[in-house]
Each structure stands twice: as structure tokens, then as C-alpha cells.
Short mmCIF file of C-alpha atoms in Angstrom, two decimals:
data_model
loop_
_atom_site.label_atom_id
_atom_site.label_comp_id
_atom_site.label_asym_id
_atom_site.label_seq_id
_atom_site.Cartn_x
_atom_site.Cartn_y
_atom_site.Cartn_z
CA MET A 1 73.49 26.85 -6.75
CA SER A 2 71.21 24.87 -9.14
CA ASN A 3 72.77 21.15 -8.45
CA LEU A 4 70.54 22.62 -4.77
CA LEU A 5 67.84 23.62 -7.29
CA ARG A 6 67.77 20.68 -9.10
CA THR A 7 67.90 18.35 -5.71
CA THR A 8 65.37 20.08 -4.21
CA LEU A 9 62.86 19.37 -6.79
CA LEU A 10 63.83 16.43 -7.73
CA ALA A 11 62.66 15.18 -4.02
CA ALA A 12 59.96 16.91 -4.34
CA THR A 13 58.66 15.28 -7.25
CA ILE A 14 59.57 11.89 -5.13
CA ALA A 15 57.32 12.69 -2.28
CA TRP A 16 55.14 13.75 -4.39
CA LEU A 17 54.42 10.61 -6.75
CA PRO A 18 52.91 8.49 -3.76
CA LEU A 19 50.06 10.59 -3.65
CA THR A 20 49.39 11.02 -7.04
CA ALA A 21 49.82 7.03 -7.56
CA GLU A 22 47.18 6.90 -4.44
CA ARG A 23 44.56 9.34 -6.10
CA ALA A 24 44.66 7.91 -9.37
CA ALA A 25 44.22 4.26 -8.39
CA ALA A 26 40.27 3.06 -8.30
CA GLY A 27 39.72 1.71 -5.17
CA THR A 28 36.24 0.77 -3.45
CA PHE A 29 34.77 2.97 -1.34
CA ASP A 30 32.17 1.96 1.57
CA ILE A 31 29.52 4.62 2.37
CA ASP A 32 30.30 6.61 5.98
CA PRO A 33 26.92 6.58 6.87
CA VAL A 34 28.41 9.27 9.83
CA HIS A 35 29.30 11.94 7.05
CA SER A 36 26.78 10.87 4.67
CA GLY A 37 22.68 11.42 4.37
CA ILE A 38 19.76 11.54 2.56
CA ALA A 39 16.66 13.51 2.07
CA PHE A 40 13.58 13.64 0.26
CA PHE A 41 11.40 16.40 -0.12
CA ILE A 42 7.87 15.82 -0.38
CA ASP A 43 5.05 18.79 -0.89
CA HIS A 44 2.25 19.00 1.77
CA LEU A 45 -1.36 20.47 -0.12
CA GLY A 46 0.88 23.06 -1.91
CA PHE A 47 1.77 24.92 1.76
CA SER A 48 5.77 23.00 2.50
CA GLN A 49 8.09 20.38 1.55
CA VAL A 50 8.06 18.13 4.23
CA ILE A 51 11.43 17.03 4.79
CA GLY A 52 11.64 12.92 5.14
CA ILE A 53 15.35 11.71 6.32
CA ALA A 54 16.95 7.93 5.49
CA LYS A 55 18.72 6.66 9.08
CA GLU A 56 20.17 3.94 8.38
CA PHE A 57 21.71 3.35 4.92
CA SER A 58 24.69 1.69 3.43
CA GLY A 59 26.23 1.14 0.21
CA SER A 60 29.89 1.02 -1.58
CA PHE A 61 30.86 2.29 -4.72
CA GLN A 62 34.12 1.74 -7.04
CA PHE A 63 35.53 4.62 -8.77
CA ASP A 64 38.60 5.48 -9.80
CA PRO A 65 38.98 9.38 -11.21
CA ALA A 66 41.00 8.76 -14.15
CA ARG A 67 38.11 6.35 -14.86
CA PRO A 68 34.54 7.56 -13.93
CA ALA A 69 32.44 5.67 -16.12
CA GLU A 70 33.94 2.22 -15.46
CA SER A 71 32.65 3.04 -11.82
CA SER A 72 30.04 1.33 -9.91
CA LEU A 73 27.48 2.21 -6.61
CA ASP A 74 25.42 0.41 -4.66
CA VAL A 75 23.06 1.58 -1.96
CA ALA A 76 20.57 -0.17 0.23
CA VAL A 77 18.20 1.92 2.52
CA LYS A 78 16.22 0.70 5.27
CA VAL A 79 12.32 1.37 5.29
CA ALA A 80 12.41 1.23 8.77
CA GLY A 81 14.92 3.93 9.12
CA ILE A 82 12.66 7.15 6.94
CA SER A 83 11.98 9.35 9.50
CA THR A 84 9.71 12.68 8.56
CA ASN A 85 10.23 14.26 12.14
CA ASN A 86 6.65 12.87 13.41
CA SER A 87 6.02 9.49 14.41
CA GLN A 88 2.44 8.63 13.61
CA ARG A 89 3.15 9.84 10.34
CA ASP A 90 6.53 7.74 10.26
CA SER A 91 4.64 4.58 11.63
CA ASP A 92 2.16 4.80 8.41
CA ILE A 93 4.30 5.60 5.81
CA GLN A 94 5.91 2.13 6.56
CA GLY A 95 2.08 0.09 5.75
CA ALA A 96 1.17 -1.65 2.44
CA ASP A 97 -0.21 2.09 1.20
CA TRP A 98 2.87 2.95 1.36
CA PHE A 99 7.11 1.49 1.77
CA ASN A 100 5.44 -0.99 2.83
CA ALA A 101 8.68 -2.23 4.72
CA THR A 102 6.86 -5.44 5.76
CA GLU A 103 7.13 -6.62 2.27
CA PHE A 104 10.31 -4.93 0.87
CA PRO A 105 12.25 -3.47 3.64
CA GLN A 106 14.77 -2.04 1.76
CA ILE A 107 14.91 0.61 -1.02
CA THR A 108 17.98 -0.21 -3.44
CA PHE A 109 19.72 1.75 -5.79
CA VAL A 110 22.35 0.89 -8.59
CA GLY A 111 24.53 2.91 -10.80
CA HIS A 112 25.53 1.81 -13.48
CA GLU A 113 26.36 4.42 -15.89
CA PHE A 114 28.72 6.81 -15.22
CA LYS A 115 28.99 9.82 -17.80
CA ALA A 116 31.25 12.68 -15.95
CA ALA A 117 30.10 16.52 -17.91
CA ASP A 118 33.10 17.89 -16.77
CA ALA A 119 36.08 18.13 -13.45
CA LYS A 120 33.28 18.50 -10.99
CA SER A 121 30.12 16.92 -11.84
CA GLY A 122 28.51 14.43 -13.97
CA THR A 123 25.31 11.88 -13.74
CA ILE A 124 24.84 8.71 -12.21
CA ALA A 125 22.40 6.00 -14.05
CA GLY A 126 20.68 3.37 -12.01
CA ASP A 127 17.77 1.63 -11.16
CA LEU A 128 16.00 2.69 -7.87
CA THR A 129 13.75 0.16 -6.64
CA ILE A 130 11.20 1.21 -3.93
CA ALA A 131 8.33 -1.33 -2.57
CA GLY A 132 9.30 -3.95 -5.31
CA VAL A 133 9.09 -1.76 -8.12
CA THR A 134 12.48 -0.85 -10.27
CA LYS A 135 12.38 2.31 -11.92
CA PRO A 136 15.67 3.90 -14.43
CA VAL A 137 16.82 7.24 -12.44
CA THR A 138 19.56 9.60 -13.06
CA LEU A 139 21.31 11.56 -10.01
CA ASP A 140 22.65 14.38 -11.02
CA VAL A 141 26.17 13.96 -9.04
CA THR A 142 28.62 16.83 -8.06
CA PHE A 143 32.13 16.00 -7.25
CA ASN A 144 33.41 17.21 -3.87
CA LYS A 145 36.77 16.47 -2.88
CA GLU A 146 39.21 13.45 -3.02
CA GLY A 147 41.87 13.30 -0.52
CA GLN A 148 43.29 12.05 2.99
CA ASN A 149 40.93 12.64 5.89
CA PRO A 150 43.36 14.46 8.10
CA TRP A 151 42.03 12.88 11.22
CA ASP A 152 42.74 8.93 9.87
CA LYS A 153 44.19 9.35 7.08
CA SER A 154 41.73 7.42 5.43
CA HIS A 155 41.18 8.03 1.81
CA VAL A 156 37.98 9.57 1.31
CA VAL A 157 36.23 10.42 -2.09
CA GLY A 158 32.93 12.97 -1.28
CA PHE A 159 29.80 14.07 -3.34
CA SER A 160 26.87 15.20 -3.85
CA ALA A 161 23.95 14.00 -5.32
CA ARG A 162 20.33 15.37 -6.56
CA THR A 163 17.13 13.54 -8.27
CA SER A 164 13.82 13.29 -8.27
CA ILE A 165 11.13 10.78 -9.16
CA LYS A 166 7.50 10.66 -9.02
CA ARG A 167 6.48 8.37 -6.42
CA SER A 168 3.24 7.23 -8.38
CA ASP A 169 6.02 5.76 -10.25
CA PHE A 170 6.44 2.87 -7.95
CA GLY A 171 2.86 2.37 -7.06
CA MET A 172 2.58 4.81 -4.33
CA LYS A 173 -0.79 6.70 -5.08
CA ALA A 174 -2.22 7.47 -1.69
CA ALA A 175 -3.66 11.09 -0.96
CA LEU A 176 -2.37 11.78 -4.37
CA GLY A 177 -4.50 15.06 -4.22
CA MET A 178 -2.83 15.65 -0.72
CA ILE A 179 0.39 14.87 -1.03
CA GLY A 180 2.97 15.93 -4.31
CA ASP A 181 3.94 13.08 -6.42
CA ASP A 182 7.25 14.67 -7.20
CA VAL A 183 10.01 13.63 -4.56
CA SER A 184 13.03 15.71 -4.61
CA LEU A 185 15.88 13.50 -2.98
CA VAL A 186 19.03 15.71 -1.82
CA ILE A 187 22.11 12.80 -1.34
CA GLN A 188 25.40 13.71 0.25
CA VAL A 189 27.98 11.23 0.59
CA GLU A 190 31.34 10.32 1.60
CA GLY A 191 33.14 7.12 0.77
CA ARG A 192 35.95 5.79 3.13
CA ALA A 193 38.26 3.33 0.45
CA ARG A 194 38.69 -0.36 1.99
CA SER A 195 42.04 -0.74 3.42
CA MET B 1 -8.88 15.65 -4.93
CA SER B 2 -11.10 16.30 -8.30
CA GLY B 3 -11.80 20.08 -9.30
CA LEU B 4 -15.09 19.97 -8.41
CA ALA B 5 -13.91 19.23 -4.41
CA ARG B 6 -12.53 22.09 -1.87
CA SER B 7 -11.37 19.86 0.87
CA PRO B 8 -10.47 16.15 1.04
CA GLN B 9 -13.60 15.65 3.07
CA GLU B 10 -14.92 16.57 -0.11
CA ALA B 11 -13.60 15.12 -3.02
CA MET B 12 -14.33 11.75 -0.24
CA ILE B 13 -17.82 12.54 -0.07
CA LEU B 14 -17.73 13.54 -4.42
CA GLY B 15 -16.12 9.95 -5.10
CA MET B 16 -18.98 8.03 -2.99
CA VAL B 17 -21.77 9.93 -4.35
CA THR B 18 -20.87 9.66 -7.82
CA VAL B 19 -20.60 5.60 -7.47
CA GLY B 20 -23.25 4.85 -5.61
CA LEU B 21 -25.17 6.93 -8.19
CA LEU B 22 -23.60 4.87 -10.82
CA ALA B 23 -24.27 1.16 -9.06
CA LEU B 24 -27.97 2.65 -8.39
CA VAL B 25 -28.08 3.15 -12.78
CA ALA B 26 -26.07 -0.17 -13.18
CA ALA B 27 -29.22 -1.96 -10.20
CA GLY B 28 -31.40 -0.50 -11.87
CA LEU B 29 -30.74 -0.94 -15.38
CA LEU B 30 -30.48 -4.46 -14.42
CA ARG B 31 -33.81 -4.96 -12.70
CA TRP B 32 -35.30 -3.30 -15.67
CA LEU B 33 -33.56 -5.44 -17.94
CA ARG B 34 -34.53 -8.59 -15.62
CA ALA B 35 -31.65 -9.97 -15.76
CA GLY B 36 -31.24 -12.40 -13.89
CA ARG B 37 -29.58 -13.69 -11.05
CA ILE B 38 -25.85 -14.47 -12.40
CA TRP B 39 -26.11 -10.87 -13.78
CA THR B 40 -26.76 -9.07 -10.50
CA ASP B 41 -24.96 -10.98 -8.96
CA LEU B 42 -21.44 -9.64 -10.70
CA LEU B 43 -23.08 -6.01 -9.38
CA VAL B 44 -21.25 -6.34 -5.88
CA PRO B 45 -17.39 -7.50 -7.30
CA ALA B 46 -17.65 -5.19 -10.14
CA CYS B 47 -18.64 -2.11 -7.57
CA PHE B 48 -15.32 -3.57 -5.61
CA LEU B 49 -13.26 -3.64 -8.66
CA VAL B 50 -14.96 0.55 -9.24
CA ALA B 51 -14.05 1.23 -5.63
CA TYR B 52 -10.48 -0.32 -5.90
CA TRP B 53 -9.58 1.68 -9.65
CA LEU B 54 -10.76 4.84 -7.91
CA THR B 55 -8.74 4.18 -5.03
CA TYR B 56 -5.60 3.64 -5.72
CA ASN B 57 -5.95 4.76 -9.23
CA LYS B 58 -4.47 1.77 -11.43
CA VAL B 59 -5.24 -1.71 -12.90
CA PRO B 60 -1.92 -3.97 -11.41
CA SER B 61 -0.06 -5.26 -13.82
CA PHE B 62 0.43 -8.70 -13.42
CA PRO B 63 1.71 -10.75 -11.32
CA PRO B 64 1.11 -7.94 -9.06
CA VAL B 65 3.72 -5.97 -6.55
CA GLY B 66 2.75 -6.31 -2.93
CA ALA B 67 -0.35 -7.05 -1.30
CA VAL B 68 -2.51 -3.89 -2.39
CA ASN B 69 -2.10 -5.33 -6.20
CA LYS B 70 -2.50 -8.78 -4.90
CA ILE B 71 -6.34 -7.22 -3.22
CA PHE B 72 -7.61 -7.04 -7.30
CA PHE B 73 -6.58 -10.03 -8.71
CA VAL B 74 -7.85 -11.73 -5.38
CA ALA B 75 -11.38 -9.95 -6.39
CA VAL B 76 -10.92 -10.98 -10.03
CA ILE B 77 -10.24 -14.40 -9.45
CA GLY B 78 -12.98 -14.45 -7.22
CA THR B 79 -15.05 -13.29 -9.25
CA ALA B 80 -14.68 -15.44 -12.47
CA LEU B 81 -14.71 -18.48 -10.00
CA GLY B 82 -18.08 -17.62 -8.95
CA VAL B 83 -19.36 -16.53 -12.36
CA LEU B 84 -18.09 -20.24 -13.09
CA ILE B 85 -20.01 -21.95 -10.49
CA GLU B 86 -23.12 -20.18 -11.05
CA ALA B 87 -22.75 -20.91 -14.62
CA THR B 88 -22.30 -24.72 -13.96
CA GLY B 89 -24.38 -24.85 -10.81
CA ARG B 90 -22.16 -26.78 -8.75
CA SER B 91 -23.26 -25.32 -5.31
CA GLY B 92 -21.31 -27.78 -3.31
CA LEU B 93 -17.42 -26.38 -5.27
CA GLY B 94 -19.34 -23.43 -4.58
CA ARG B 95 -19.44 -23.72 -1.07
CA ALA B 96 -15.90 -25.34 -0.77
CA LEU B 97 -14.15 -22.08 -2.44
CA VAL B 98 -16.06 -20.05 -0.77
CA LEU B 99 -14.56 -21.61 2.39
CA ALA B 100 -11.25 -22.12 0.90
CA GLN B 101 -10.73 -18.88 -0.67
CA PRO B 102 -10.07 -16.59 2.74
CA ILE B 103 -7.28 -19.23 3.36
CA ALA B 104 -6.02 -19.08 0.34
CA SER B 105 -6.00 -15.37 0.66
CA ALA B 106 -4.24 -14.89 4.04
CA ALA B 107 -1.53 -17.14 2.16
CA TYR B 108 -1.21 -14.91 -0.61
CA ILE B 109 -1.26 -11.72 0.75
CA GLY B 110 0.83 -12.55 3.77
CA THR B 111 3.27 -14.96 2.02
CA ALA B 112 6.30 -12.06 3.17
CA ARG B 113 5.09 -13.59 6.51
CA LEU B 114 5.76 -16.93 6.19
CA PRO B 115 6.80 -18.83 7.86
CA ASP B 116 8.27 -16.92 11.01
CA ALA B 117 4.63 -15.53 11.30
CA LEU B 118 2.28 -18.44 10.90
CA PRO B 119 0.09 -17.86 13.90
CA GLU B 120 -0.72 -14.42 12.39
CA VAL B 121 -1.57 -15.48 9.16
CA ALA B 122 -3.58 -18.36 10.42
CA ALA B 123 -5.02 -16.51 12.62
CA ALA B 124 -6.24 -13.95 9.62
CA ALA B 125 -7.12 -17.10 7.17
CA LEU B 126 -9.84 -17.97 10.05
CA TRP B 127 -11.50 -14.47 10.34
CA GLY B 128 -11.86 -15.16 6.88
CA LEU B 129 -13.16 -18.21 7.34
CA LEU B 130 -15.35 -16.99 9.34
CA VAL B 131 -16.51 -13.70 7.78
CA MET B 132 -17.31 -16.29 4.76
CA HIS B 133 -19.62 -18.18 6.82
CA GLY B 134 -21.67 -15.45 8.56
CA LEU B 135 -21.94 -14.20 5.07
CA SER B 136 -23.05 -17.43 3.06
CA CYS B 137 -24.63 -18.87 5.95
CA GLY B 138 -27.19 -16.53 6.96
CA THR B 139 -30.75 -17.40 4.90
CA GLY B 140 -33.70 -15.33 4.61
CA GLN B 141 -37.47 -16.70 3.90
CA SER B 142 -36.73 -16.45 0.16
CA GLU B 143 -33.67 -16.19 -2.18
CA ASP B 144 -34.04 -12.58 -2.96
CA GLU B 145 -33.76 -11.60 1.24
CA SER B 146 -31.07 -13.77 1.89
CA GLY B 147 -29.06 -11.65 -1.36
CA THR B 148 -30.58 -8.50 0.46
CA ARG B 149 -29.23 -9.71 3.28
CA ARG B 150 -25.94 -10.95 2.99
CA ALA B 151 -25.75 -7.42 0.97
CA THR B 152 -26.42 -5.56 3.51
CA LEU B 153 -24.22 -7.57 5.71
CA LEU B 154 -21.16 -7.22 3.96
CA GLY B 155 -22.01 -2.82 3.21
CA ILE B 156 -22.35 -2.75 6.77
CA ALA B 157 -19.12 -4.68 7.45
CA CYS B 158 -17.28 -2.62 4.98
CA ALA B 159 -18.39 0.50 6.46
CA GLY B 160 -17.24 -0.60 9.87
CA PHE B 161 -14.06 -1.86 8.69
CA ALA B 162 -13.35 1.99 7.58
CA PRO B 163 -12.49 3.26 10.50
CA ILE B 164 -10.69 0.54 11.67
CA ALA B 165 -8.27 0.55 8.20
CA LEU B 166 -7.63 4.43 8.96
CA LEU B 167 -6.78 3.54 12.04
CA GLY B 168 -4.29 1.57 10.84
CA ALA B 169 -2.77 3.84 8.99
CA SER B 170 -4.43 3.05 5.24
CA SER B 171 -6.23 5.83 4.37
CA SER B 172 -6.48 3.90 0.91
CA SER B 173 -8.37 1.08 2.68
CA PHE B 174 -10.24 3.26 4.74
CA GLN B 175 -11.69 5.16 1.52
CA LEU B 176 -11.86 1.80 -0.73
CA SER B 177 -13.80 0.72 2.24
CA LEU B 178 -16.40 3.53 2.32
CA LEU B 179 -16.84 3.59 -1.63
CA PHE B 180 -17.33 -0.02 -1.40
CA ALA B 181 -19.91 0.08 1.01
CA THR B 182 -22.01 3.27 -0.73
CA THR B 183 -22.19 0.93 -4.16
CA ILE B 184 -23.50 -1.75 -1.47
CA ALA B 185 -26.12 0.94 -0.54
CA ALA B 186 -27.18 1.98 -3.71
CA ILE B 187 -27.57 -1.64 -4.45
CA VAL B 188 -29.35 -2.90 -2.10
CA ALA B 189 -31.62 0.04 -2.15
CA ALA B 190 -32.15 -0.81 -6.16
CA ASN B 191 -33.14 -4.08 -5.43
CA ILE B 192 -35.09 -4.15 -1.66
CA SER B 193 -38.13 -5.67 -4.13
CA ASN B 194 -36.49 -7.26 -6.73
CA PRO B 195 -37.39 -11.38 -6.95
CA ASP B 196 -34.37 -11.48 -9.29
CA PHE B 197 -31.98 -10.02 -7.13
CA GLY B 198 -28.83 -12.03 -6.45
CA PHE B 199 -26.10 -12.36 -3.91
CA ARG B 200 -24.88 -15.85 -5.08
CA SER B 201 -20.93 -16.73 -5.50
CA ALA B 202 -19.70 -14.18 -7.59
CA SER B 203 -20.33 -11.33 -4.78
CA LEU B 204 -18.66 -13.96 -1.83
CA LEU B 205 -15.98 -14.49 -3.69
CA GLY B 206 -15.13 -11.11 -5.56
CA GLY B 207 -16.71 -8.64 -3.71
CA ALA B 208 -16.67 -9.97 -0.10
CA GLY B 209 -13.37 -12.05 -1.24
CA GLY B 210 -11.95 -9.02 -2.22
CA MET B 211 -12.72 -6.99 1.11
CA ILE B 212 -11.21 -10.00 3.49
CA ALA B 213 -8.20 -9.32 1.40
CA VAL B 214 -8.53 -5.27 1.96
CA ALA B 215 -8.72 -6.43 5.56
CA GLN B 216 -6.18 -9.45 5.58
CA THR B 217 -3.70 -6.90 3.86
CA VAL B 218 -4.59 -4.30 7.14
CA THR B 219 -3.74 -6.49 9.50
CA LEU B 220 -0.50 -8.86 8.11
CA ILE B 221 1.04 -6.06 5.45
CA THR B 222 0.33 -2.59 7.26
CA ARG B 223 0.54 -4.09 11.26
CA LYS B 224 -1.31 -1.46 12.99
CA THR B 225 -4.76 -2.51 13.11
CA ASP B 226 -6.74 -2.15 16.65
CA MET B 227 -6.98 -6.32 17.27
CA LEU B 228 -9.62 -5.09 20.31
CA ALA B 229 -12.04 -3.07 17.82
CA LEU B 230 -11.40 -5.83 15.31
CA ALA B 231 -13.03 -7.74 17.64
CA VAL B 232 -15.86 -6.85 18.22
CA PHE B 233 -16.49 -5.18 14.45
CA THR B 234 -16.53 -9.97 13.70
CA LEU B 235 -19.12 -9.98 16.31
CA VAL B 236 -21.46 -8.02 12.62
CA PHE B 237 -21.06 -11.57 11.03
CA VAL B 238 -22.43 -13.65 13.97
CA THR B 239 -26.02 -11.74 12.87
CA PRO B 240 -26.79 -13.74 10.86
CA PHE B 241 -26.79 -16.57 13.15
CA VAL B 242 -28.87 -15.05 16.17
CA VAL B 243 -31.41 -13.09 14.08
CA ASP B 244 -33.64 -15.22 13.17
CA PRO B 245 -34.27 -17.35 16.81
CA VAL B 246 -35.53 -12.31 17.41
CA LEU B 247 -37.29 -12.54 14.48
CA ARG B 248 -39.24 -15.75 15.41
CA ARG B 249 -39.91 -14.30 18.67
CA VAL B 250 -41.49 -11.11 17.27
CA ARG B 251 -43.51 -12.57 14.34
CA ALA B 252 -42.31 -10.75 12.10
CA THR B 253 -43.31 -12.06 8.25
CA ASN B 254 -43.15 -8.70 6.76
CA LYS B 255 -39.74 -8.60 4.95
CA ALA B 256 -38.89 -4.91 5.21
CA VAL B 257 -39.74 -5.63 9.17
CA ARG B 258 -37.49 -8.64 8.90
CA ILE B 259 -34.45 -6.56 7.07
CA ALA B 260 -35.12 -3.38 9.39
CA THR B 261 -34.08 -5.87 12.40
CA PHE B 262 -31.68 -7.90 10.37
CA VAL B 263 -30.05 -4.01 9.69
CA GLY B 264 -30.36 -2.63 13.12
CA MET B 265 -28.86 -5.72 14.66
CA CYS B 266 -25.63 -5.60 12.12
CA LEU B 267 -25.43 -2.25 13.65
CA LEU B 268 -24.68 -2.47 17.04
CA PRO B 269 -21.73 -4.29 17.28
CA VAL B 270 -20.45 -2.07 14.39
CA GLY B 271 -21.16 0.89 15.99
CA ALA B 272 -19.30 -0.47 19.54
CA SER B 273 -16.53 -0.77 17.53
CA LEU B 274 -16.53 2.91 16.37
CA ALA B 275 -17.03 3.47 20.19
CA THR B 276 -14.25 1.50 21.53
CA VAL B 277 -11.97 3.10 18.54
CA ILE B 278 -13.07 6.63 19.62
CA ALA B 279 -12.58 5.78 23.32
CA ARG B 280 -9.26 4.49 22.87
CA TYR B 281 -8.12 6.68 20.14
CA GLY B 282 -10.00 10.15 20.54
CA SER B 283 -8.34 13.36 19.44
CA SER B 284 -5.63 11.40 18.10
CA PHE B 285 -7.94 9.69 15.70
CA PRO B 286 -5.54 10.33 12.39
CA VAL B 287 -8.43 12.87 10.04
#
């Protein structure tokens, strides 16, 4: 009986080892745009928070759950794909007063310092570049889950992030009295490991 | 919005009244001090820079990032060159710079669109050239009348460009245009009978050059300009070439009558462009 128990335990341990090794391995993950999203919120005359979304973005990150400090993150958002659910306004914010899509077609974020607060949360400090102006920004990150996608068996990491920036820091000072200076950013990311 | 204003419109009007009064005081002070034409020539570009600062709430760092920030340096460099030209009396060089500036400005503002949109950048340069030619070639019976005419033309043009800028998705350019137009109106009002008033190289290169850079930014970078309205509006710069035959025909010798006729003729194309804007956009006018 005890031999049977030992054999069973050994078999289970052997079967579990590859999964553990996979989970612990550092990997490069491509952001899955289908299951990721970037939204921003900005005050309108104090009445409401207008919601905007980035429809087109891409990026990748390197992530090792055992060594989060060694991770890296690169994200690029296409300015032309920013939507606020109003075509007139969406067209206007592409202009020189705002995102200036002609001269600066992309918004980028490069994360370079990762700090884990606990097993589930931490911060990513990096450089955010909007309209040609680069400023340091820190994302508050919640690590959601790492594991295998049951549909396609891909290795997936998911996290949520939030931060707040001032648009005036990036030179966007149009209509400051009417449209808020503080912009809240909410980010949901699902990354798929490169095979 | 400032604490005194209860709406964006009130804030805008308050800003215009404030800069208008400031320009009136500055122009009146220079006149009272009998400052020469070099000093009065600085009023227009100084007002442009103040209008820029009020609009964008900043003095951009150098080197400038983006077209909006480049506008400031186009105006500053233009003003400096204008002062230099007036101080050294090199009018030939001044004439060359006045014609070269809109070309350089279009290339500088439109750098991001080169070489792909070379025809558009070239068109913006030619447009600026026409504006500068119209502003610098119109002459009155005396220098102060010429200066008044040029300032008046620039002021009316700024006011006329404002709705085109607003439709061109640039509320900042709209605001800047109206603020600058108000200051020019104040300068003209203070100098209407001032023989020492000058609208020379600094006004052209700094003030008008700055406004040309604004228009080039709206057309080349924001790229939502209504071209029909802009074409109609541009006719205002032809006024200096057609007003003199009209004045000769009506035998107007009084300066006030001549200026009033000039203003009336400038308002025709500006009014037509405003009508074009309203007719084409009507209720969707994004106020």
C-alpha cells in the first residue's frame, strides 16, 4: 500500500514538473489586441468623464514571474485609432492642438523599472511619449493570472494597470478650462508567449 | 475659464477685451513718448507673441517639438530679423526676407510631411508668399497710411481666418487669431492719425509671419481646412492691388475716407468666406 502511494506521488510530481518549469521560465509575450484594451477618462466641465479608447495598439513584454524586476515592456498606440465615440471629436483630436497625428503618429510607452509590492501587485516605471514629449510615468499594476489558454494551449499572462497623467505635461493645453487636465488611464493586457 | 467668466464664450471675450486694452495702452504710450517707427513696428509682433502665450499658456522650449511650438519661433526669429533690417536700413534684404519667410516657414512647419506631400507644402508656401506680397505691396499716400492699411489688412485677415481655423479643428488657432485681431484693432485705433506709426519688417516677419505659420499649421498638420473657404478668404490679400484704382475713381483724398474704403473692400472677401463656411457647415459649426 505504501509502495503504491509512493509510486503515485512520484508520478504526480513528474507530471507536474514540466508545468512548473514552464511557469517559472522567462518569456517574451506579444500583447493580444483581441483581449487587451486601453481606455482613458477625461473630465468634461465637471459633468462627466468622457471615455476614450485606443483601437489600434501593439507591443510586447518580457516577463519572468520569478524575477519580475528583470521584465521589460514596449507598447505603441496608433494615434489615428483613438476613439471617443464621436467622429467629429475623434477627427479634431488628431490635429496639431492635441495628439498631432501627422507629426507624431504613435504614442509609446517603454517600461524599464519593475517593482513587485506583493505576489499580485507592483509598479512599472517607464517613459510615456505623447505628441513628441516624453515624461516618466508609473503604472500601478495588478498581476491577474498566468497559465495556459484552454482553447489554443498558448501560454498567457494577464495584468491590469492604472495611472493618471496630466495632458498639459505633454504640451496639450487646448481648452484647459473646459476639458480636464488629468487623464486617467486604464489598461488591460493579455500577453501570449512566443513559441 | 477665468474666475470672472461664467462660460467659455465669456472667457474668450474677456481675454480679447484684456489684450485689446493692453495693446491700446502700449500703443498709446509709444505714441505719447513719440517713439520712432522701429518701436511702433515692434507692437504687432509683440502682440502676436502675447496672443500666442495666452492661447497656449506656454513659451515653448527650444528646439521646438511639433508645429504648434515652431510657430512661436517663426515669430520670434522673424521679429529679430525685422528689427535687424530696420536698424541697418537694408530694405533690399528686407524685401527678400519677406518673400523668403513664408517658403521657409512652410518647409519648417511641414517637415513631417516632406517629401511625400511636397505639392501641399509648396502650395502652402505659395499661399504664404501671396499673403506677404499683399501685405507688403499695398501702399497708401503716406507711410503712416501704408502702415495703417497693412495693419488693418492683417487684423481683418486674422478675424477672417478664425472661423476657418475653428472648422479646421483648431480651437487654439481660432482663439489666437481673434486675440491677435483684437490687439491689431487696438493698435490701429491708437495710431490712426500717428505719422510715426510703422508697419514694417518686424511687423511683417514677426506678426504676419507668425500668422502665416498658424495657417500653415492648420492646413499642413491638422489638415482639416475647408479649401473653398480658404480660397475665398485669400482674396482679401488682393485688396491692396484693387483699392487704389477705386480710390482714384472716387477721388478720395481724405485719409479717413481712404482707410474706410480700404476696410470695406477687405471685409467683402472675408464676409464671403464666412458665408461660405456657414453655408457649407451650417448647424454643424463646432462652437
